mmCIF file with all atom_site columns, C-alpha atoms in Angstrom:
data_model
loop_
_atom_site.group_PDB
_atom_site.id
_atom_site.type_symbol
_atom_site.label_atom_id
_atom_site.label_alt_id
_atom_site.label_comp_id
_atom_site.label_asym_id
_atom_site.label_entity_id
_atom_site.label_seq_id
_atom_site.pdbx_PDB_ins_code
_atom_site.Cartn_x
_atom_site.Cartn_y
_atom_site.Cartn_z
_atom_site.occupancy
_atom_site.B_iso_or_equiv
_atom_site.pdbx_formal_charge
_atom_site.auth_seq_id
_atom_site.auth_comp_id
_atom_site.auth_asym_id
_atom_site.auth_atom_id
_atom_site.pdbx_PDB_model_num
ATOM 1  C CA . MET A 1 1  ? -33.937 14.873 -127.976 1.00 79.00 ? 178 MET A CA 1
ATOM 2  C CA . ALA A 1 2  ? -36.217 16.267 -125.499 1.00 87.00 ? 179 ALA A CA 1
ATOM 3  C CA . LYS A 1 3  ? -34.763 17.489 -122.316 1.00 96.00 ? 180 LYS A CA 1
ATOM 4  C CA . TYR A 1 4  ? -36.057 16.827 -118.786 1.00 97.00 ? 181 TYR A CA 1
ATOM 5  C CA . ARG A 1 5  ? -36.845 19.810 -116.285 1.00 97.00 ? 182 ARG A CA 1
ATOM 6  C CA . VAL A 1 6  ? -37.160 19.781 -112.375 1.00 97.00 ? 183 VAL A CA 1
ATOM 7  C CA . VAL A 1 7  ? -40.505 22.320 -111.640 1.00 96.00 ? 184 VAL A CA 1
ATOM 8  C CA . LYS A 1 8  ? -41.864 22.517 -108.326 1.00 93.00 ? 185 LYS A CA 1
ATOM 9  C CA . GLN A 1 9  ? -45.260 24.032 -105.907 1.00 89.00 ? 186 GLN A CA 1
ATOM 10 C CA . LEU A 1 10 ? -45.283 28.334 -106.393 1.00 84.00 ? 187 LEU A CA 1
ATOM 11 C CA . LEU A 1 11 ? -47.771 28.181 -103.349 1.00 77.00 ? 188 LEU A CA 1
ATOM 12 C CA . PRO A 1 12 ? -47.172 25.314 -100.590 1.00 76.00 ? 189 PRO A CA 1
ATOM 13 C CA . LYS A 1 13 ? -50.156 24.010 -99.401  1.00 71.00 ? 190 LYS A CA 1
ATOM 14 C CA . GLY A 1 14 ? -51.884 25.759 -96.994  1.00 66.00 ? 191 GLY A CA 1
ATOM 15 C CA . GLN A 1 15 ? -49.441 29.184 -98.027  1.00 65.00 ? 192 GLN A CA 1
ATOM 16 C CA . SER A 1 16 ? -52.364 30.522 -99.852  1.00 63.00 ? 193 SER A CA 1
ATOM 17 C CA . LYS A 1 17 ? -54.409 33.455 -98.686  1.00 70.00 ? 194 LYS A CA 1
ATOM 18 C CA . ASP A 1 18 ? -57.048 31.816 -101.652 1.00 68.00 ? 195 ASP A CA 1
ATOM 19 C CA . PRO A 1 19 ? -61.104 30.957 -101.324 1.00 69.00 ? 196 PRO A CA 1
ATOM 20 C CA . VAL A 1 20 ? -60.865 26.414 -101.362 1.00 68.00 ? 197 VAL A CA 1
ATOM 21 C CA . TRP A 1 21 ? -62.137 25.851 -104.425 1.00 68.00 ? 198 TRP A CA 1
ATOM 22 C CA . ALA A 1 22 ? -59.887 29.140 -106.318 1.00 64.00 ? 199 ALA A CA 1
ATOM 23 C CA . VAL A 1 23 ? -55.944 27.555 -104.314 1.00 64.00 ? 200 VAL A CA 1
ATOM 24 C CA . ARG A 1 24 ? -53.513 27.454 -106.981 1.00 66.00 ? 201 ARG A CA 1
ATOM 25 C CA . ASN A 1 25 ? -51.520 23.469 -105.909 1.00 68.00 ? 202 ASN A CA 1
ATOM 26 C CA . ASN A 1 26 ? -50.659 22.654 -108.775 1.00 78.00 ? 203 ASN A CA 1
ATOM 27 C CA . ALA A 1 27 ? -49.299 25.605 -110.498 1.00 83.00 ? 204 ALA A CA 1
ATOM 28 C CA . TYR A 1 28 ? -45.414 24.319 -111.221 1.00 89.00 ? 205 TYR A CA 1
ATOM 29 C CA . ILE A 1 29 ? -42.579 26.724 -111.942 1.00 90.00 ? 206 ILE A CA 1
ATOM 30 C CA . ALA A 1 30 ? -38.943 25.867 -111.890 1.00 92.00 ? 207 ALA A CA 1
ATOM 31 C CA . VAL A 1 31 ? -37.544 29.205 -111.332 1.00 89.00 ? 208 VAL A CA 1
ATOM 32 C CA . ILE A 1 32 ? -39.070 31.950 -108.899 1.00 80.00 ? 209 ILE A CA 1
ATOM 33 C CA . SER A 1 33 ? -38.227 35.060 -110.871 1.00 82.00 ? 210 SER A CA 1
ATOM 34 C CA . GLY A 1 34 ? -36.157 37.386 -108.899 1.00 83.00 ? 211 GLY A CA 1
ATOM 35 C CA . SER A 1 35 ? -34.991 33.921 -106.710 1.00 83.00 ? 212 SER A CA 1
ATOM 36 C CA . SER A 1 36 ? -31.361 32.554 -106.862 1.00 85.00 ? 213 SER A CA 1
ATOM 37 C CA . ASP A 1 37 ? -32.829 29.419 -107.871 1.00 85.00 ? 214 ASP A CA 1
ATOM 38 C CA . GLN A 1 38 ? -31.280 27.038 -110.113 1.00 91.00 ? 215 GLN A CA 1
ATOM 39 C CA . LEU A 1 39 ? -32.915 25.482 -113.354 1.00 94.00 ? 216 LEU A CA 1
ATOM 40 C CA . TRP A 1 40 ? -32.512 21.671 -113.291 1.00 95.00 ? 217 TRP A CA 1
ATOM 41 C CA . GLU A 1 41 ? -32.850 19.827 -116.981 1.00 96.00 ? 218 GLU A CA 1
ATOM 42 C CA . PHE A 1 42 ? -31.285 16.962 -117.199 1.00 97.00 ? 219 PHE A CA 1
ATOM 43 C CA . THR A 1 43 ? -31.130 14.555 -120.736 1.00 96.00 ? 220 THR A CA 1
ATOM 44 C CA . GLU A 1 44 ? -31.556 11.953 -118.928 1.00 96.00 ? 221 GLU A CA 1
ATOM 45 C CA . GLU A 1 45 ? -34.921 11.070 -117.256 1.00 96.00 ? 222 GLU A CA 1
ATOM 46 C CA . ARG A 1 46 ? -33.527 9.290  -114.443 1.00 97.00 ? 223 ARG A CA 1
ATOM 47 C CA . ASP A 1 47 ? -30.953 11.542 -113.114 1.00 97.00 ? 224 ASP A CA 1
ATOM 48 C CA . ALA A 1 48 ? -34.244 14.134 -113.800 1.00 97.00 ? 225 ALA A CA 1
ATOM 49 C CA . TRP A 1 49 ? -36.247 12.052 -111.404 1.00 98.00 ? 226 TRP A CA 1
ATOM 50 C CA . MET A 1 50 ? -32.916 11.408 -108.943 1.00 98.00 ? 227 MET A CA 1
ATOM 51 C CA . LYS A 1 51 ? -32.236 15.895 -108.245 1.00 97.00 ? 228 LYS A CA 1
ATOM 52 C CA . MET A 1 52 ? -35.952 15.963 -108.096 1.00 96.00 ? 229 MET A CA 1
ATOM 53 C CA . VAL A 1 53 ? -36.172 13.726 -104.852 1.00 97.00 ? 230 VAL A CA 1
ATOM 54 C CA . GLU A 1 54 ? -32.953 16.017 -103.584 1.00 96.00 ? 231 GLU A CA 1
ATOM 55 C CA . LEU A 1 55 ? -34.818 18.651 -104.235 1.00 95.00 ? 232 LEU A CA 1
ATOM 56 C CA . SER A 1 56 ? -38.376 17.700 -102.648 1.00 93.00 ? 233 SER A CA 1
ATOM 57 C CA . GLY A 1 57 ? -36.561 16.257 -99.631  1.00 92.00 ? 234 GLY A CA 1
ATOM 58 C CA . SER A 1 58 ? -34.599 19.013 -98.507  1.00 92.00 ? 235 SER A CA 1
ATOM 59 C CA . ASP A 1 59 ? -37.409 21.397 -98.823  1.00 88.00 ? 236 ASP A CA 1
ATOM 60 C CA . SER A 1 60 ? -39.100 22.459 -95.713  1.00 88.00 ? 237 SER A CA 1
ATOM 61 C CA . SER A 1 61 ? -41.689 23.940 -97.063  1.00 83.00 ? 238 SER A CA 1
ATOM 62 C CA . GLY A 1 62 ? -43.651 20.878 -98.001  1.00 83.00 ? 239 GLY A CA 1
ATOM 63 C CA . ARG A 1 63 ? -43.513 21.939 -101.257 1.00 87.00 ? 240 ARG A CA 1
ATOM 64 C CA . LEU A 1 64 ? -44.143 19.619 -103.982 1.00 90.00 ? 241 LEU A CA 1
ATOM 65 C CA . TYR A 1 65 ? -41.604 19.030 -107.728 1.00 94.00 ? 242 TYR A CA 1
ATOM 66 C CA . ASP A 1 66 ? -42.855 17.054 -110.590 1.00 96.00 ? 243 ASP A CA 1
ATOM 67 C CA . VAL A 1 67 ? -40.386 16.092 -113.386 1.00 97.00 ? 244 VAL A CA 1
ATOM 68 C CA . ILE A 1 68 ? -41.905 17.520 -117.040 1.00 96.00 ? 245 ILE A CA 1
ATOM 69 C CA . GLU A 1 69 ? -40.152 16.959 -120.349 1.00 96.00 ? 246 GLU A CA 1
ATOM 70 C CA . VAL A 1 70 ? -39.422 19.455 -122.067 1.00 95.00 ? 247 VAL A CA 1
ATOM 71 C CA . PRO A 1 71 ? -39.472 19.489 -126.211 1.00 88.00 ? 248 PRO A CA 1
ATOM 72 C CA . GLU A 1 72 ? -36.975 20.660 -128.447 1.00 80.00 ? 249 GLU A CA 1
#
């Protein structure tokens, strides 16, 4: 049975000093190293999407969130 993990953008749009052609807007991570972030994994895809909506609604950085399937 697969698990579903909530991931977030590594760098929110506009916070990277990279040139336009090298932006890292599509780099997503589950937990930022050294942070107190929690790893959010669920057995039900619906639960993962609900958590993603909750997290994105409470994040003032403008960071995007997504749900990925993690095979066992």
